[in-house]
Amino acid sequence: MLVLALRSVRQRPGRFVATLLSAFLGAAIVMAFNSLHDTAAGPGVDDVSASTLTTAASVVGGYGTLLVFFAVASALTVNVRQRAAELELLRCSGATPAQIKRMVVGEAVAVALVGAALAIVPGLLGGRALLELFHDSGQVSRSVDHAFGPVALISGVDITLLASAGAAFLAVRRATRRQEPRGRGRTVLAYAALIAGALGVTSTFAFDATDSALMAPPAYGAILLSVGCALLAPRLLKGVLDRLDLTGASGWLAVRVLRERADGLAGILTSLILFTAVSAATLTMQSLESAEVAASGLVKSVEAKNLETLNLTVVGIIVVFVCVMLVNSLYAATTYRQREFGQQRLAGATPGQVLRTVGVEALLLTLTGLFFGTAAALAGVVPFTVVRSDAVLPDQFLGIWAAVAAVAATVTLGTSLLTTRRMLRTPAVAAVTLAA
C-alpha cells in the first residue's frame, strides 16, 4: 500500500496541492518560531532576551502546532471525501480498511515530507525576520545573533509529519466507517467549551484594571466560546437556514443546497467563526490596552511589549492559516460540484443563475460565520472593556470588525465565485460526463 500511495502522489499530484500548501506553511511557521529556541540557547544571550525569545517560541509555536494540524486535517478531509468512490472501489476489490488507511496515511506523509523540505529556507528567513522585529522593539539585545539549529529543524519536520499522519488517519477512519458516527463526543466537547468559555469571560470581573493578567480570561474565554460554536457549526447553520425564507430562484435553491450540504460545509463555517472571534477579540483588546497605557503616560514594560507582540503574531498566523483553509476547502468543495453545475445548466439554468446561486450560498455562509464569531468576540471584549476603561464597547471595535468581515467576505465570496466561473467554462454535457 505504501508503493501504491507513492504512485498515487506521482500520478495525480494536483489532488495534493492543498495538503502540500498547508504542510509547507505550517512547517515554515513552526521552524521560524522554534529557531528562537536555538537563538535563546546561543552563547552570550542575556536573561531578558532569552526569556523573550523562549516565551515567543513556546506560545506561538504551540498555536502553530495546532494550526498545522487543523489546516492539514481540513485539506485531507476534503481530499478523502472527494475520493469516496475510489476508496469504495478499492474495498470492493479486496482491500481491507487497514490497507486503505495505510495508503492514505502514506500519501499524507510523503506530501508532508516534501512540504517540510521546501519550508526550511522560508523558516530560516522567517526566524531572522522575527529576531529583527524583536531588535527594533528593544525586546531583544542587538548583540544576539539568529541561530537555526536542531530544535527548529527537527520540530518543524516532526510536527508536520505527525500532524499529517494523524489528520490523514482520522479522515480516512471516518470515510471507511460503514455507519455514520453519532457525534455525541463532538456535542459534549462543544458544550464543555461553551461552559468553560462562559466561566472564563465571567472571571474577568474578578481582576483589577491594572492587573497584568487581565486580558487572559476574556481572550481565552472568547476563543473557547468560538470553539464551542465551531463544533456545533452544522446545527447552527441548519438553525439559521430553517428561519430563512428567501424569494427568487437563486435564493430558494441556495438555501436548499446549503441545508442538504450543512454537514459537509462545517469545516468552512468553523474557519469563519474561529477567524472572526479570535481576530476581532484579540485585536480589539490589544488596541484598547495600548490606548489606555498611552493615555496614562506610562511606558510599556518588556513584558507588556512581549504580550503585544505575541497577540499580534498569533492573530497574523491565524489569519494566514484560516485563509489557506478557507481557500482550500472552498476550492475543493466547489470543484467537486462540477457535475451538479452541468446538470443545472442542462435543466435550463444560465451560467449567470448558477453564479448567483453560488454567490448567495457563500454570502449566507459568511454572514452565519460572522454572526456567531462576533457574538463570541463580544463576549470577551465587553467584560474586558468594562473593567479596563469603564466603557461598554471600545471605539476600536467597529473598525477592527469591519476589517475582519471584509477579509472573510473577500476570501469566501472570491474563492467561490472565481472557482465556479472556472467550472462553467466546461460545456454542460462535458461537465456531466467527465464528473460521472
PDB file of C-alpha atoms in Angstrom, residues 110-384:
ATOM      1  CA  ALA A 110       5.031  11.683   1.509  1.00  0.00           C
ATOM      2  CA  VAL A 111       3.433  15.072   0.759  1.00  0.00           C
ATOM      3  CA  ALA A 112       4.336  16.355   4.244  1.00  0.00           C
ATOM      4  CA  LEU A 113       7.987  15.420   3.738  1.00  0.00           C
ATOM      5  CA  VAL A 114       8.097  17.463   0.544  1.00  0.00           C
ATOM      6  CA  GLY A 115       6.353  20.385   2.250  1.00  0.00           C
ATOM      7  CA  ALA A 116       8.742  20.288   5.223  1.00  0.00           C
ATOM      8  CA  ALA A 117      11.785  20.181   2.938  1.00  0.00           C
ATOM      9  CA  LEU A 118      10.535  23.176   0.958  1.00  0.00           C
ATOM     10  CA  ALA A 119       9.876  25.069   4.211  1.00  0.00           C
ATOM     11  CA  ILE A 120      13.468  25.013   5.504  1.00  0.00           C
ATOM     12  CA  VAL A 121      14.681  28.137   3.699  1.00  0.00           C
ATOM     13  CA  PRO A 122      11.483  30.173   4.371  1.00  0.00           C
ATOM     14  CA  GLY A 123      11.651  29.044   8.011  1.00  0.00           C
ATOM     15  CA  LEU A 124      15.232  30.284   8.270  1.00  0.00           C
ATOM     16  CA  LEU A 125      14.383  33.637   6.695  1.00  0.00           C
ATOM     17  CA  GLY A 126      11.242  33.954   8.826  1.00  0.00           C
ATOM     18  CA  GLY A 127      13.228  33.350  12.018  1.00  0.00           C
ATOM     19  CA  ARG A 128      15.677  36.089  11.072  1.00  0.00           C
ATOM     20  CA  ALA A 129      12.818  38.488  10.333  1.00  0.00           C
ATOM     21  CA  LEU A 130      11.254  37.753  13.736  1.00  0.00           C
ATOM     22  CA  LEU A 131      14.531  38.436  15.515  1.00  0.00           C
ATOM     23  CA  GLU A 132      14.835  41.753  13.670  1.00  0.00           C
ATOM     24  CA  LEU A 133      11.375  42.731  14.913  1.00  0.00           C
ATOM     25  CA  PHE A 134      12.438  41.993  18.481  1.00  0.00           C
ATOM     26  CA  HIS A 135      15.625  44.008  17.915  1.00  0.00           C
ATOM     27  CA  ASP A 136      13.671  47.010  16.602  1.00  0.00           C
ATOM     28  CA  SER A 137      11.219  46.949  19.524  1.00  0.00           C
ATOM     29  CA  GLY A 138      14.021  46.711  22.088  1.00  0.00           C
ATOM     30  CA  GLN A 139      12.799  43.388  23.463  1.00  0.00           C
ATOM     31  CA  VAL A 140      15.988  41.562  22.475  1.00  0.00           C
ATOM     32  CA  SER A 141      19.530  42.914  22.570  1.00  0.00           C
ATOM     33  CA  ARG A 142      21.043  43.681  19.155  1.00  0.00           C
ATOM     34  CA  SER A 143      24.095  41.656  20.119  1.00  0.00           C
ATOM     35  CA  VAL A 144      22.016  38.472  19.850  1.00  0.00           C
ATOM     36  CA  ASP A 145      22.521  36.699  16.515  1.00  0.00           C
ATOM     37  CA  HIS A 146      19.986  34.400  14.911  1.00  0.00           C
ATOM     38  CA  ALA A 147      20.567  30.645  15.051  1.00  0.00           C
ATOM     39  CA  PHE A 148      18.757  27.978  13.053  1.00  0.00           C
ATOM     40  CA  GLY A 149      19.616  24.693  14.705  1.00  0.00           C
ATOM     41  CA  PRO A 150      18.297  21.247  15.545  1.00  0.00           C
ATOM     42  CA  VAL A 151      15.289  22.441  17.559  1.00  0.00           C
ATOM     43  CA  ALA A 152      13.880  24.363  14.581  1.00  0.00           C
ATOM     44  CA  LEU A 153      14.640  21.691  12.013  1.00  0.00           C
ATOM     45  CA  ILE A 154      13.557  18.634  13.995  1.00  0.00           C
ATOM     46  CA  SER A 155      10.419  20.236  15.417  1.00  0.00           C
ATOM     47  CA  GLY A 156       9.329  21.516  12.003  1.00  0.00           C
ATOM     48  CA  VAL A 157       9.725  18.137  10.319  1.00  0.00           C
ATOM     49  CA  ASP A 158       8.364  16.045  13.206  1.00  0.00           C
ATOM     50  CA  ILE A 159       5.321  18.214  13.883  1.00  0.00           C
ATOM     51  CA  THR A 160       4.412  18.383  10.189  1.00  0.00           C
ATOM     52  CA  LEU A 161       4.759  14.619   9.728  1.00  0.00           C
ATOM     53  CA  LEU A 162       2.830  13.766  12.887  1.00  0.00           C
ATOM     54  CA  ALA A 163       0.067  16.267  12.114  1.00  0.00           C
ATOM     55  CA  SER A 164      -0.264  14.974   8.550  1.00  0.00           C
ATOM     56  CA  ALA A 165      -0.268  11.310   9.571  1.00  0.00           C
ATOM     57  CA  GLY A 166      -2.754  11.897  12.398  1.00  0.00           C
ATOM     58  CA  ALA A 167      -5.068  14.027  10.279  1.00  0.00           C
ATOM     59  CA  ALA A 168      -4.983  11.503   7.436  1.00  0.00           C
ATOM     60  CA  PHE A 169      -5.733   8.636   9.805  1.00  0.00           C
ATOM     61  CA  LEU A 170      -8.750  10.425  11.289  1.00  0.00           C
ATOM     62  CA  ALA A 171     -10.051  11.481   7.872  1.00  0.00           C
ATOM     63  CA  VAL A 172      -9.857   8.019   6.314  1.00  0.00           C
ATOM     64  CA  ARG A 173     -11.169   6.407   9.505  1.00  0.00           C
ATOM     65  CA  ARG A 174     -14.366   8.410   9.176  1.00  0.00           C
ATOM     66  CA  ALA A 175     -14.582   7.683   5.463  1.00  0.00           C
ATOM     67  CA  THR A 176     -14.195   3.904   5.857  1.00  0.00           C
ATOM     68  CA  ARG A 177     -16.865   3.571   8.526  1.00  0.00           C
ATOM     69  CA  ARG A 178     -19.968   1.878   7.203  1.00  0.00           C
ATOM     70  CA  GLN A 179     -22.168   3.758   9.671  1.00  0.00           C
ATOM     71  CA  GLU A 180     -22.121   7.446  10.337  1.00  0.00           C
ATOM     72  CA  PRO A 181     -20.862   8.390  13.799  1.00  0.00           C
ATOM     73  CA  ARG A 182     -23.474   9.741  16.140  1.00  0.00           C
ATOM     74  CA  GLY A 183     -21.362  12.730  17.085  1.00  0.00           C
ATOM     75  CA  ARG A 184     -22.062  12.577  20.821  1.00  0.00           C
ATOM     76  CA  GLY A 185     -18.431  13.227  21.647  1.00  0.00           C
ATOM     77  CA  ARG A 186     -18.417  16.331  19.447  1.00  0.00           C
ATOM     78  CA  THR A 187     -21.548  17.628  21.157  1.00  0.00           C
ATOM     79  CA  VAL A 188     -20.124  17.030  24.633  1.00  0.00           C
ATOM     80  CA  LEU A 189     -16.905  18.843  23.701  1.00  0.00           C
ATOM     81  CA  ALA A 190     -18.905  21.716  22.242  1.00  0.00           C
ATOM     82  CA  TYR A 191     -20.940  22.305  25.385  1.00  0.00           C
ATOM     83  CA  ALA A 192     -17.859  21.849  27.569  1.00  0.00           C
ATOM     84  CA  ALA A 193     -16.074  24.544  25.556  1.00  0.00           C
ATOM     85  CA  LEU A 194     -19.084  26.868  25.821  1.00  0.00           C
ATOM     86  CA  ILE A 195     -19.300  26.409  29.595  1.00  0.00           C
ATOM     87  CA  ALA A 196     -15.543  26.902  30.064  1.00  0.00           C
ATOM     88  CA  GLY A 197     -15.644  29.974  27.831  1.00  0.00           C
ATOM     89  CA  ALA A 198     -18.539  31.485  29.763  1.00  0.00           C
ATOM     90  CA  LEU A 199     -16.679  30.934  33.033  1.00  0.00           C
ATOM     91  CA  GLY A 200     -13.570  32.498  31.535  1.00  0.00           C
ATOM     92  CA  VAL A 201     -15.208  35.728  30.401  1.00  0.00           C
ATOM     93  CA  THR A 202     -17.176  35.987  33.667  1.00  0.00           C
ATOM     94  CA  SER A 203     -13.987  35.694  35.720  1.00  0.00           C
ATOM     95  CA  THR A 204     -12.748  38.907  34.083  1.00  0.00           C
ATOM     96  CA  PHE A 205     -14.689  40.897  36.682  1.00  0.00           C
ATOM     97  CA  ALA A 206     -12.540  39.375  39.439  1.00  0.00           C
ATOM     98  CA  PHE A 207      -9.499  41.329  38.169  1.00  0.00           C
ATOM     99  CA  ASP A 208      -8.480  44.939  38.626  1.00  0.00           C
ATOM    100  CA  ALA A 209      -7.957  47.292  35.701  1.00  0.00           C
ATOM    101  CA  THR A 210      -4.188  47.351  36.255  1.00  0.00           C
ATOM    102  CA  ASP A 211      -3.667  43.590  36.582  1.00  0.00           C
ATOM    103  CA  SER A 212      -1.143  42.320  34.043  1.00  0.00           C
ATOM    104  CA  ALA A 213      -3.192  39.149  33.516  1.00  0.00           C
ATOM    105  CA  LEU A 214      -6.474  40.996  32.851  1.00  0.00           C
ATOM    106  CA  MET A 215      -6.508  40.181  29.144  1.00  0.00           C
ATOM    107  CA  ALA A 216      -6.053  36.419  29.573  1.00  0.00           C
ATOM    108  CA  PRO A 217      -9.529  35.376  30.882  1.00  0.00           C
ATOM    109  CA  PRO A 218     -11.630  37.253  28.273  1.00  0.00           C
ATOM    110  CA  ALA A 219      -9.269  36.324  25.427  1.00  0.00           C
ATOM    111  CA  TYR A 220      -9.225  32.616  26.217  1.00  0.00           C
ATOM    112  CA  GLY A 221     -12.918  32.730  27.065  1.00  0.00           C
ATOM    113  CA  ALA A 222     -13.730  34.170  23.643  1.00  0.00           C
ATOM    114  CA  ILE A 223     -11.584  31.508  21.984  1.00  0.00           C
ATOM    115  CA  LEU A 224     -13.341  28.720  23.880  1.00  0.00           C
ATOM    116  CA  LEU A 225     -16.764  30.137  23.037  1.00  0.00           C
ATOM    117  CA  SER A 226     -15.816  30.267  19.363  1.00  0.00           C
ATOM    118  CA  VAL A 227     -14.551  26.675  19.544  1.00  0.00           C
ATOM    119  CA  GLY A 228     -17.879  25.615  21.050  1.00  0.00           C
ATOM    120  CA  CYS A 229     -19.801  27.370  18.275  1.00  0.00           C
ATOM    121  CA  ALA A 230     -17.464  25.880  15.666  1.00  0.00           C
ATOM    122  CA  LEU A 231     -18.091  22.352  16.944  1.00  0.00           C
ATOM    123  CA  LEU A 232     -21.815  22.985  16.626  1.00  0.00           C
ATOM    124  CA  ALA A 233     -21.406  24.508  13.138  1.00  0.00           C
ATOM    125  CA  PRO A 234     -23.736  22.082  11.258  1.00  0.00           C
ATOM    126  CA  ARG A 235     -26.545  22.595  13.779  1.00  0.00           C
ATOM    127  CA  LEU A 236     -26.079  26.357  13.805  1.00  0.00           C
ATOM    128  CA  LEU A 237     -26.163  26.528  10.015  1.00  0.00           C
ATOM    129  CA  LYS A 238     -29.319  24.396   9.827  1.00  0.00           C
ATOM    130  CA  GLY A 239     -30.941  26.541  12.529  1.00  0.00           C
ATOM    131  CA  VAL A 240     -30.229  29.712  10.549  1.00  0.00           C
ATOM    132  CA  LEU A 241     -31.468  28.195   7.286  1.00  0.00           C
ATOM    133  CA  ASP A 242     -34.695  26.971   8.894  1.00  0.00           C
ATOM    134  CA  ARG A 243     -35.537  30.584   9.719  1.00  0.00           C
ATOM    135  CA  LEU A 244     -34.811  31.952   6.240  1.00  0.00           C
ATOM    136  CA  ASP A 245     -37.455  32.455   3.577  1.00  0.00           C
ATOM    137  CA  LEU A 246     -35.614  33.869   0.571  1.00  0.00           C
ATOM    138  CA  THR A 247     -37.527  34.733  -2.576  1.00  0.00           C
ATOM    139  CA  GLY A 248     -36.313  34.172  -6.094  1.00  0.00           C
ATOM    140  CA  ALA A 249     -34.947  31.036  -7.735  1.00  0.00           C
ATOM    141  CA  SER A 250     -31.317  31.665  -6.707  1.00  0.00           C
ATOM    142  CA  GLY A 251     -32.175  32.310  -3.057  1.00  0.00           C
ATOM    143  CA  TRP A 252     -34.526  29.341  -2.774  1.00  0.00           C
ATOM    144  CA  LEU A 253     -32.032  26.976  -4.421  1.00  0.00           C
ATOM    145  CA  ALA A 254     -29.130  28.302  -2.327  1.00  0.00           C
ATOM    146  CA  VAL A 255     -30.970  27.639   0.948  1.00  0.00           C
ATOM    147  CA  ARG A 256     -31.964  24.158  -0.190  1.00  0.00           C
ATOM    148  CA  VAL A 257     -28.409  23.254  -1.267  1.00  0.00           C
ATOM    149  CA  LEU A 258     -26.908  24.597   1.960  1.00  0.00           C
ATOM    150  CA  ARG A 259     -29.446  22.672   4.036  1.00  0.00           C
ATOM    151  CA  GLU A 260     -28.516  19.420   2.275  1.00  0.00           C
ATOM    152  CA  ARG A 261     -24.755  20.095   2.474  1.00  0.00           C
ATOM    153  CA  ALA A 262     -24.668  21.508   6.018  1.00  0.00           C
ATOM    154  CA  ASP A 263     -22.515  18.694   7.411  1.00  0.00           C
ATOM    155  CA  GLY A 264     -20.008  18.944   4.582  1.00  0.00           C
ATOM    156  CA  LEU A 265     -19.760  22.733   4.955  1.00  0.00           C
ATOM    157  CA  ALA A 266     -18.975  22.536   8.675  1.00  0.00           C
ATOM    158  CA  GLY A 267     -15.248  22.991   8.054  1.00  0.00           C
ATOM    159  CA  ILE A 268     -15.781  26.234   6.152  1.00  0.00           C
ATOM    160  CA  LEU A 269     -18.147  27.627   8.784  1.00  0.00           C
ATOM    161  CA  THR A 270     -15.740  26.550  11.538  1.00  0.00           C
ATOM    162  CA  SER A 271     -12.915  28.516   9.922  1.00  0.00           C
ATOM    163  CA  LEU A 272     -15.096  31.613   9.591  1.00  0.00           C
ATOM    164  CA  ILE A 273     -16.248  31.503  13.230  1.00  0.00           C
ATOM    165  CA  LEU A 274     -12.740  31.000  14.636  1.00  0.00           C
ATOM    166  CA  PHE A 275     -11.226  33.638  12.374  1.00  0.00           C
ATOM    167  CA  THR A 276     -13.830  36.256  13.289  1.00  0.00           C
ATOM    168  CA  ALA A 277     -13.800  35.596  17.035  1.00  0.00           C
ATOM    169  CA  VAL A 278     -10.059  35.314  17.591  1.00  0.00           C
ATOM    170  CA  SER A 279      -9.111  38.205  15.310  1.00  0.00           C
ATOM    171  CA  ALA A 280     -11.779  40.662  16.475  1.00  0.00           C
ATOM    172  CA  ALA A 281     -11.410  39.874  20.187  1.00  0.00           C
ATOM    173  CA  THR A 282      -7.604  39.826  20.353  1.00  0.00           C
ATOM    174  CA  LEU A 283      -7.004  42.894  18.174  1.00  0.00           C
ATOM    175  CA  THR A 284      -9.696  44.937  19.931  1.00  0.00           C
ATOM    176  CA  MET A 285      -8.453  44.143  23.433  1.00  0.00           C
ATOM    177  CA  GLN A 286      -4.840  44.787  22.452  1.00  0.00           C
ATOM    178  CA  SER A 287      -5.761  48.113  20.829  1.00  0.00           C
ATOM    179  CA  LEU A 288      -7.710  49.189  23.910  1.00  0.00           C
ATOM    180  CA  GLU A 289      -4.845  48.180  26.197  1.00  0.00           C
ATOM    181  CA  SER A 290      -2.337  50.177  24.126  1.00  0.00           C
ATOM    182  CA  ALA A 291      -4.651  53.206  24.121  1.00  0.00           C
ATOM    183  CA  GLU A 292      -5.127  53.059  27.903  1.00  0.00           C
ATOM    184  CA  VAL A 293      -1.377  52.794  28.501  1.00  0.00           C
ATOM    185  CA  ALA A 294      -0.724  55.747  26.181  1.00  0.00           C
ATOM    186  CA  ALA A 295      -3.420  57.817  27.884  1.00  0.00           C
ATOM    187  CA  SER A 296      -1.867  57.174  31.290  1.00  0.00           C
ATOM    188  CA  GLY A 297       1.525  58.414  30.120  1.00  0.00           C
ATOM    189  CA  LEU A 298       3.275  55.229  31.209  1.00  0.00           C
ATOM    190  CA  VAL A 299       5.959  53.420  29.237  1.00  0.00           C
ATOM    191  CA  LYS A 300       5.295  49.821  28.262  1.00  0.00           C
ATOM    192  CA  SER A 301       7.354  47.254  30.113  1.00  0.00           C
ATOM    193  CA  VAL A 302       9.215  44.457  28.351  1.00  0.00           C
ATOM    194  CA  GLU A 303       6.507  42.029  29.489  1.00  0.00           C
ATOM    195  CA  ALA A 304       3.778  44.249  28.018  1.00  0.00           C
ATOM    196  CA  LYS A 305       5.676  44.519  24.733  1.00  0.00           C
ATOM    197  CA  ASN A 306       6.124  40.750  24.679  1.00  0.00           C
ATOM    198  CA  LEU A 307       2.388  40.243  25.196  1.00  0.00           C
ATOM    199  CA  GLU A 308       1.529  42.700  22.433  1.00  0.00           C
ATOM    200  CA  THR A 309       3.959  41.035  20.026  1.00  0.00           C
ATOM    201  CA  LEU A 310       2.571  37.604  20.839  1.00  0.00           C
ATOM    202  CA  ASN A 311      -1.039  38.727  20.395  1.00  0.00           C
ATOM    203  CA  LEU A 312      -0.394  40.343  17.024  1.00  0.00           C
ATOM    204  CA  THR A 313       1.743  37.435  15.835  1.00  0.00           C
ATOM    205  CA  VAL A 314      -0.815  34.827  16.861  1.00  0.00           C
ATOM    206  CA  VAL A 315      -3.570  36.723  15.054  1.00  0.00           C
ATOM    207  CA  GLY A 316      -1.359  37.043  11.985  1.00  0.00           C
ATOM    208  CA  ILE A 317      -0.719  33.290  11.932  1.00  0.00           C
ATOM    209  CA  ILE A 318      -4.414  32.548  12.401  1.00  0.00           C
ATOM    210  CA  VAL A 319      -5.331  34.890   9.544  1.00  0.00           C
ATOM    211  CA  VAL A 320      -2.869  33.187   7.195  1.00  0.00           C
ATOM    212  CA  PHE A 321      -3.912  29.667   8.119  1.00  0.00           C
ATOM    213  CA  VAL A 322      -7.639  30.334   8.113  1.00  0.00           C
ATOM    214  CA  CYS A 323      -7.388  31.985   4.714  1.00  0.00           C
ATOM    215  CA  VAL A 324      -5.470  28.966   3.406  1.00  0.00           C
ATOM    216  CA  MET A 325      -8.030  26.579   4.937  1.00  0.00           C
ATOM    217  CA  LEU A 326     -10.930  28.561   3.511  1.00  0.00           C
ATOM    218  CA  VAL A 327      -9.435  28.763   0.038  1.00  0.00           C
ATOM    219  CA  ASN A 328      -8.533  25.064   0.037  1.00  0.00           C
ATOM    220  CA  SER A 329     -11.927  23.925   1.340  1.00  0.00           C
ATOM    221  CA  LEU A 330     -13.972  26.242  -0.872  1.00  0.00           C
ATOM    222  CA  TYR A 331     -11.949  25.450  -3.991  1.00  0.00           C
ATOM    223  CA  ALA A 332     -12.188  21.706  -3.434  1.00  0.00           C
ATOM    224  CA  ALA A 333     -15.884  21.800  -2.498  1.00  0.00           C
ATOM    225  CA  THR A 334     -16.788  23.975  -5.490  1.00  0.00           C
ATOM    226  CA  THR A 335     -14.717  21.933  -7.932  1.00  0.00           C
ATOM    227  CA  TYR A 336     -16.447  18.796  -6.669  1.00  0.00           C
ATOM    228  CA  ARG A 337     -19.781  20.268  -7.803  1.00  0.00           C
ATOM    229  CA  GLN A 338     -18.848  20.374 -11.497  1.00  0.00           C
ATOM    230  CA  ARG A 339     -21.392  17.709 -12.386  1.00  0.00           C
ATOM    231  CA  GLU A 340     -24.095  19.477 -10.349  1.00  0.00           C
ATOM    232  CA  PHE A 341     -23.452  22.716 -12.226  1.00  0.00           C
ATOM    233  CA  GLY A 342     -23.616  20.849 -15.537  1.00  0.00           C
ATOM    234  CA  GLN A 343     -26.954  19.265 -14.617  1.00  0.00           C
ATOM    235  CA  GLN A 344     -28.377  22.644 -13.615  1.00  0.00           C
ATOM    236  CA  ARG A 345     -27.387  24.118 -16.977  1.00  0.00           C
ATOM    237  CA  LEU A 346     -28.857  21.155 -18.870  1.00  0.00           C
ATOM    238  CA  ALA A 347     -32.076  21.700 -16.915  1.00  0.00           C
ATOM    239  CA  GLY A 348     -32.267  25.276 -18.224  1.00  0.00           C
ATOM    240  CA  ALA A 349     -30.229  27.378 -15.771  1.00  0.00           C
ATOM    241  CA  THR A 350     -27.963  30.006 -17.295  1.00  0.00           C
ATOM    242  CA  PRO A 351     -24.333  30.457 -16.156  1.00  0.00           C
ATOM    243  CA  GLY A 352     -25.383  33.730 -14.534  1.00  0.00           C
ATOM    244  CA  GLN A 353     -28.085  31.993 -12.489  1.00  0.00           C
ATOM    245  CA  VAL A 354     -25.594  29.346 -11.334  1.00  0.00           C
ATOM    246  CA  LEU A 355     -23.157  32.077 -10.309  1.00  0.00           C
ATOM    247  CA  ARG A 356     -25.857  33.969  -8.414  1.00  0.00           C
ATOM    248  CA  THR A 357     -26.871  30.811  -6.545  1.00  0.00           C
ATOM    249  CA  VAL A 358     -23.281  30.117  -5.508  1.00  0.00           C
ATOM    250  CA  GLY A 359     -22.885  33.763  -4.521  1.00  0.00           C
ATOM    251  CA  VAL A 360     -25.962  33.595  -2.263  1.00  0.00           C
ATOM    252  CA  GLU A 361     -24.645  30.374  -0.694  1.00  0.00           C
ATOM    253  CA  ALA A 362     -21.256  31.982   0.029  1.00  0.00           C
ATOM    254  CA  LEU A 363     -22.928  35.115   1.398  1.00  0.00           C
ATOM    255  CA  LEU A 364     -25.138  33.096   3.766  1.00  0.00           C
ATOM    256  CA  LEU A 365     -22.121  31.126   4.979  1.00  0.00           C
ATOM    257  CA  THR A 366     -20.159  34.333   5.533  1.00  0.00           C
ATOM    258  CA  LEU A 367     -22.961  36.056   7.441  1.00  0.00           C
ATOM    259  CA  THR A 368     -23.533  32.985   9.630  1.00  0.00           C
ATOM    260  CA  GLY A 369     -19.838  32.698  10.468  1.00  0.00           C
ATOM    261  CA  LEU A 370     -19.561  36.428  11.164  1.00  0.00           C
ATOM    262  CA  PHE A 371     -22.639  36.407  13.402  1.00  0.00           C
ATOM    263  CA  PHE A 372     -21.520  33.614  15.728  1.00  0.00           C
ATOM    264  CA  GLY A 373     -17.867  34.677  15.607  1.00  0.00           C
ATOM    265  CA  THR A 374     -18.842  38.240  16.517  1.00  0.00           C
ATOM    266  CA  ALA A 375     -21.006  37.011  19.386  1.00  0.00           C
ATOM    267  CA  ALA A 376     -18.051  35.049  20.808  1.00  0.00           C
ATOM    268  CA  ALA A 377     -15.723  38.034  20.356  1.00  0.00           C
ATOM    269  CA  LEU A 378     -18.107  40.447  22.085  1.00  0.00           C
ATOM    270  CA  ALA A 379     -18.466  38.028  24.993  1.00  0.00           C
ATOM    271  CA  GLY A 380     -14.774  38.625  25.691  1.00  0.00           C
ATOM    272  CA  VAL A 381     -14.426  42.245  24.590  1.00  0.00           C
ATOM    273  CA  VAL A 382     -17.291  43.693  26.641  1.00  0.00           C
ATOM    274  CA  PRO A 383     -16.141  42.413  30.083  1.00  0.00           C
ATOM    275  CA  PHE A 384     -12.552  43.458  29.339  1.00  0.00           C
TER     276      PHE A 384
END
